[in-house]
């Protein structure tokens, strides 16, 4: 696998500055060589002074790369539970290591690199490790063996097994000096004499045959190492019994180590299609990753649910009447899905006939299969038909319609067209992976986030129904100063005037123009310089491959994704034939995603146009990867401030549904004066800013501080009740008796945290004023009336392709029994409301196409469109109400959706308590204000 | 109305399930019966896909294109009904109920025995002609809404008790328990036994009367689809002199002078247990939109509310059982603001569920959004004694 990959990466134009292959042609492998150290590489990329990046081996033949390396703690957690004692010790060590890495900043380099360096310095590393020329015959490297395997000599097989190795464990138990590292570190037992007798080999070193596996060792945990296998290399360094201990002793710290084994009992069936197999094994890792370990169960559950995706051709070749010839692709192959496949005749007929009769294309149909209702969505393009069928119970029809559109769009983004995605044999395993992920997301949304905390997991799973199909990316509003910093960093990257890339420096065209980039942090978009369509294309791609939750919950050690993409924004033939209008160059586009810890930076590159034309299937270019990585390193300092923003109290303030339930022993009408609520209100205000307290809610906070005699009794009991249902910590904390001091201190904190940027007051002169205003702004509740009655919201800014909704942290603060249900119901209801809005948008589009001539036609009056606002009132009560004598308390809340067509397309969904009448337009104004990319 | 092609067309196909022979096809366009028919090949393939699925134990229920909805339904493994509708605001719910009504109408006039045991297709075709008028009334625009709500359209007479007495007397004299007084398709008063009639005949009978040509008295043989589908029943539609006062009530449904807020342009009150409804679009009749449009708005809104938000009414056992269990969040009210961005244009619709009653209101644009629920609650309380 590796050797074709290398070829792929070398297909970039020769003499390219910074291309590792060309650099190494004329240099000695001496690491001290000044040319290789500083001359050819920019000062920022010291990581790559003498080595190819570790992802290079993973580059596929077509230039694509999907390389993911989790940070150490995540890797450890992905392995089955280790004995607790070790684990604790390990994490202690881990913390220290982390701190080192961060403080020393530049010293931080990928572990493998350090390892290799050490090896080199000890002269352990053979020179050929640099892979000077992959066609060279001499070296007995693993690569060569693999190419043998491809050419058909399938006597010996090699397998790579990644195991987690933590030498720090040794230092703890270093009592014995004579430890065998192979046993202790990796858990492989090798008995020298025995193997000698057997193999009869002697001399420079004998084969490292695995004679046994240590219980609980990394090798056993991996499940891939069998007794009888022969260990031939560690991280591509050839090993024998002679040098193994030395090699292993060079491992500096906890890390993943690649062990290469010669497999004694080769599995025969793998011989048929080595390339596809490889791709699949690659991809199955990726599936496992976001889902953790309970993969098998999940998959089995999913297999029992009828679901299908098919790509059918409508043009049948009547002469060659092969069985199933109209099926160009289908997934999965399972009994439950077989039936859906067998009735494809229905879909084909409907597609053909209904279009003839009605003049419009069929969009969906619904069937009853074994008593289960299945929706099938249709997507027709030219003479091909894409079908996705899913049970109605799991996926409501409006969601399915959005999903098929997403799938079609993503595939077009990745492959250019549906035809090129489905009709090429080598894509089949990739598509299998794609749809495997797709169906897992659709059918088991909770499993996807299994690594997260329960509240986050629930929030993600219940919001996915709506958020996954919104034409936008989840946006995190940040204070102005951070925004400026991020903008600058991205602009610097996009300018691409680093030395090697300037045309003057090498007197040649640069490889790619950077069209734009967008930065994600923990799955939130925090900065984007991409056109809306590109941004959404990329976001949908990331969503499909579960990259966003990955970055949110797991610290990424290193992620590098590279692939050619086909962004619709650039590839659409421009409607305007006017030559003065900017014409898109006939270029090719590449997507580069680099992830580091919680950051993910997506860069869209253009070849052709200003840059040189791309030839063949270029792999990722080290320079560009380096530069993106450097940008991320630069932003290391910012993440603490972003985390601060995430941890700060919600803006706009949110309430938890359970608080309202507790107070509902009184009548609903009393709610507005309920002591708990005013208490809550008061405390929230204290937590935010005294300035505005005086200005806006003075009397209330005074009352809560010193309860007037008339209401003191109720206030006390209410307070207890409030605490009983779990107030968020920061509100209870500020209820102390010396409120003024506390609030003063809190003010300083909150001033820094001012989160909603005010675009009109960014100037320095007005800084003081604007900060005050911001404070008022922050505390401004979205809802009217004295209480904060807002439970949840989603605001979609369609033009910019972003939406905002409470963060995971904000939702996690509002724990309760009712609240999670409310959030789930909110998203489901919003999906229905949005389906109504989408109908309106379709009608509006039609109207616009007709030139608005019929705008006054009476016909349109008879339908509900154009709908601009739609709300539903719900009542809910606690689930397990045990008290038989009393009726359960009831809480009523609205879910309201509002569609804005003018001045620009916006959608707002809010959920608030019934006690106060709200006007959606006003809430929208507050939410959308200042919401700009 | 708009130009050709923009209006909704409805095609209703009835086929013998076993042979696939079309029994009849009815069409309507823009709310009026139309002659235009689907080509035979299309009818064949529409039936074909359904049959193909059935052979493989996959039941095709519905399909949608960008503007058309198709619903298949087979009854007693003998009759297949297919409807294809491109009316605005059409939905599966509406079409499924339409098919139920159509089959009910066929049973009412031909008898279930004839339909489940088809011996002579040609004779059945001829017999079914008698039901065309009733069936067409379902396809076109109707003043009634019982076909969609599956509740009997009623009116509230000014002197209810007086009428009720007279009716009971008449029933005794005529020697039948099933008597009702119907004004333009709406029930003014009926005997206890009449109200015990099941669905869909309770809706179908007044509807049938409404679809007949006006006359003083009528004697019409019918089969009851639900109660006794094979029993021939005779009944009379009497017009008693002192009851002439009821005649103008017809489309108003409410007694004259009933206080309604001036913003209300129409109302639909359903009693889901009694299966009766009051429906009127008369109030402020001089304002836009026209009463025909108002009726369509109500149909669309009712469909939206019932299909997506409110739990389905009792009487649909297959959906209900599980729904109730995991619905901890019960929808109580819902509103919709429609129309262009400019203030003062468009209209508002609000729905409210309280106990067995469900109220839908159409309101003019000047009614403030945040006051919708209050207004609806108030109106519902005022209407409660009536139904």
mmCIF file with all atom_site columns, N, CA and C in Angstrom, chain A residues 14 83 152 202 212 252 278 306 333 346 364 382 422 547 610 688 778 794 824 893 911:
data_model
loop_
_atom_site.group_PDB
_atom_site.id
_atom_site.type_symbol
_atom_site.label_atom_id
_atom_site.label_alt_id
_atom_site.label_comp_id
_atom_site.label_asym_id
_atom_site.label_entity_id
_atom_site.label_seq_id
_atom_site.pdbx_PDB_ins_code
_atom_site.Cartn_x
_atom_site.Cartn_y
_atom_site.Cartn_z
_atom_site.occupancy
_atom_site.B_iso_or_equiv
_atom_site.pdbx_formal_charge
_atom_site.auth_seq_id
_atom_site.auth_comp_id
_atom_site.auth_asym_id
_atom_site.auth_atom_id
_atom_site.pdbx_PDB_model_num
ATOM 1  N N  . UNK A 1 14  ? 8.035   18.265  -10.602 1.00 0.00 ? 14  UNK A N  1
ATOM 2  C CA . UNK A 1 14  ? 9.382   18.059  -10.091 1.00 0.00 ? 14  UNK A CA 1
ATOM 3  C C  . UNK A 1 14  ? 10.002  19.384  -9.677  1.00 0.00 ? 14  UNK A C  1
ATOM 4  N N  . UNK A 1 83  ? -5.924  -1.992  33.955  1.00 0.00 ? 83  UNK A N  1
ATOM 5  C CA . UNK A 1 83  ? -6.094  -2.026  35.414  1.00 0.00 ? 83  UNK A CA 1
ATOM 6  C C  . UNK A 1 83  ? -6.055  -0.619  35.967  1.00 0.00 ? 83  UNK A C  1
ATOM 7  N N  . UNK A 1 152 ? 1.795   -10.463 -6.580  1.00 0.00 ? 152 UNK A N  1
ATOM 8  C CA . UNK A 1 152 ? 1.238   -11.801 -6.675  1.00 0.00 ? 152 UNK A CA 1
ATOM 9  C C  . UNK A 1 152 ? 1.986   -12.881 -5.936  1.00 0.00 ? 152 UNK A C  1
ATOM 10 N N  . UNK A 1 202 ? 20.875  -18.406 12.763  1.00 0.00 ? 202 UNK A N  1
ATOM 11 C CA . UNK A 1 202 ? 21.831  -17.881 13.711  1.00 0.00 ? 202 UNK A CA 1
ATOM 12 C C  . UNK A 1 202 ? 22.465  -16.634 13.133  1.00 0.00 ? 202 UNK A C  1
ATOM 13 N N  . UNK A 1 212 ? 4.289   -16.130 22.721  1.00 0.00 ? 212 UNK A N  1
ATOM 14 C CA . UNK A 1 212 ? 3.202   -16.009 23.674  1.00 0.00 ? 212 UNK A CA 1
ATOM 15 C C  . UNK A 1 212 ? 2.831   -14.555 23.856  1.00 0.00 ? 212 UNK A C  1
ATOM 16 N N  . UNK A 1 252 ? 10.475  7.290   23.630  1.00 0.00 ? 252 UNK A N  1
ATOM 17 C CA . UNK A 1 252 ? 10.635  8.309   24.656  1.00 0.00 ? 252 UNK A CA 1
ATOM 18 C C  . UNK A 1 252 ? 9.443   8.433   25.618  1.00 0.00 ? 252 UNK A C  1
ATOM 19 N N  . UNK A 1 278 ? -7.438  -3.106  1.334   1.00 0.00 ? 278 UNK A N  1
ATOM 20 C CA . UNK A 1 278 ? -6.673  -2.139  2.094   1.00 0.00 ? 278 UNK A CA 1
ATOM 21 C C  . UNK A 1 278 ? -7.545  -0.922  2.391   1.00 0.00 ? 278 UNK A C  1
ATOM 22 N N  . UNK A 1 306 ? -34.711 -2.318  8.317   1.00 0.00 ? 306 UNK A N  1
ATOM 23 C CA . UNK A 1 306 ? -34.681 -2.172  6.858   1.00 0.00 ? 306 UNK A CA 1
ATOM 24 C C  . UNK A 1 306 ? -34.243 -0.771  6.452   1.00 0.00 ? 306 UNK A C  1
ATOM 25 N N  . UNK A 1 333 ? -25.899 -4.935  2.145   1.00 0.00 ? 333 UNK A N  1
ATOM 26 C CA . UNK A 1 333 ? -26.355 -6.264  1.770   1.00 0.00 ? 333 UNK A CA 1
ATOM 27 C C  . UNK A 1 333 ? -26.808 -6.942  3.057   1.00 0.00 ? 333 UNK A C  1
ATOM 28 N N  . UNK A 1 346 ? -40.883 -0.843  -8.405  1.00 0.00 ? 346 UNK A N  1
ATOM 29 C CA . UNK A 1 346 ? -41.863 0.173   -8.017  1.00 0.00 ? 346 UNK A CA 1
ATOM 30 C C  . UNK A 1 346 ? -41.258 1.562   -8.162  1.00 0.00 ? 346 UNK A C  1
ATOM 31 N N  . UNK A 1 364 ? -40.718 11.321  -3.062  1.00 0.00 ? 364 UNK A N  1
ATOM 32 C CA . UNK A 1 364 ? -40.713 10.317  -2.006  1.00 0.00 ? 364 UNK A CA 1
ATOM 33 C C  . UNK A 1 364 ? -41.889 9.380   -2.177  1.00 0.00 ? 364 UNK A C  1
ATOM 34 N N  . UNK A 1 382 ? -30.324 13.389  -14.408 1.00 0.00 ? 382 UNK A N  1
ATOM 35 C CA . UNK A 1 382 ? -30.342 12.914  -15.796 1.00 0.00 ? 382 UNK A CA 1
ATOM 36 C C  . UNK A 1 382 ? -31.078 11.576  -15.843 1.00 0.00 ? 382 UNK A C  1
ATOM 37 N N  . UNK A 1 422 ? -20.565 6.842   -8.286  1.00 0.00 ? 422 UNK A N  1
ATOM 38 C CA . UNK A 1 422 ? -21.139 5.504   -8.211  1.00 0.00 ? 422 UNK A CA 1
ATOM 39 C C  . UNK A 1 422 ? -20.645 4.558   -9.292  1.00 0.00 ? 422 UNK A C  1
ATOM 40 N N  . UNK A 1 547 ? -16.274 14.329  11.768  1.00 0.00 ? 547 UNK A N  1
ATOM 41 C CA . UNK A 1 547 ? -15.072 15.012  12.222  1.00 0.00 ? 547 UNK A CA 1
ATOM 42 C C  . UNK A 1 547 ? -15.373 16.025  13.309  1.00 0.00 ? 547 UNK A C  1
ATOM 43 N N  . UNK A 1 610 ? -4.582  31.127  -11.157 1.00 0.00 ? 610 UNK A N  1
ATOM 44 C CA . UNK A 1 610 ? -3.332  31.824  -10.860 1.00 0.00 ? 610 UNK A CA 1
ATOM 45 C C  . UNK A 1 610 ? -2.194  30.843  -10.617 1.00 0.00 ? 610 UNK A C  1
ATOM 46 N N  . UNK A 1 688 ? -24.061 38.763  36.325  1.00 0.00 ? 688 UNK A N  1
ATOM 47 C CA . UNK A 1 688 ? -23.620 39.377  35.089  1.00 0.00 ? 688 UNK A CA 1
ATOM 48 C C  . UNK A 1 688 ? -23.086 40.786  35.284  1.00 0.00 ? 688 UNK A C  1
ATOM 49 N N  . UNK A 1 778 ? -25.443 41.823  27.164  1.00 0.00 ? 778 UNK A N  1
ATOM 50 C CA . UNK A 1 778 ? -25.337 40.437  27.603  1.00 0.00 ? 778 UNK A CA 1
ATOM 51 C C  . UNK A 1 778 ? -26.476 40.033  28.503  1.00 0.00 ? 778 UNK A C  1
ATOM 52 N N  . UNK A 1 794 ? -32.662 28.273  18.189  1.00 0.00 ? 794 UNK A N  1
ATOM 53 C CA . UNK A 1 794 ? -31.798 28.021  17.035  1.00 0.00 ? 794 UNK A CA 1
ATOM 54 C C  . UNK A 1 794 ? -32.028 29.183  16.088  1.00 0.00 ? 794 UNK A C  1
ATOM 55 N N  . UNK A 1 824 ? -35.511 17.680  23.199  1.00 0.00 ? 824 UNK A N  1
ATOM 56 C CA . UNK A 1 824 ? -35.764 16.710  22.139  1.00 0.00 ? 824 UNK A CA 1
ATOM 57 C C  . UNK A 1 824 ? -37.026 17.069  21.370  1.00 0.00 ? 824 UNK A C  1
ATOM 58 N N  . UNK A 1 893 ? -45.139 25.278  27.391  1.00 0.00 ? 893 UNK A N  1
ATOM 59 C CA . UNK A 1 893 ? -44.135 26.074  26.688  1.00 0.00 ? 893 UNK A CA 1
ATOM 60 C C  . UNK A 1 893 ? -44.436 26.125  25.195  1.00 0.00 ? 893 UNK A C  1
ATOM 61 N N  . UNK A 1 911 ? -37.863 28.465  21.999  1.00 0.00 ? 911 UNK A N  1
ATOM 62 C CA . UNK A 1 911 ? -38.686 27.691  22.911  1.00 0.00 ? 911 UNK A CA 1
ATOM 63 C C  . UNK A 1 911 ? -38.733 28.456  24.217  1.00 0.00 ? 911 UNK A C  1
#
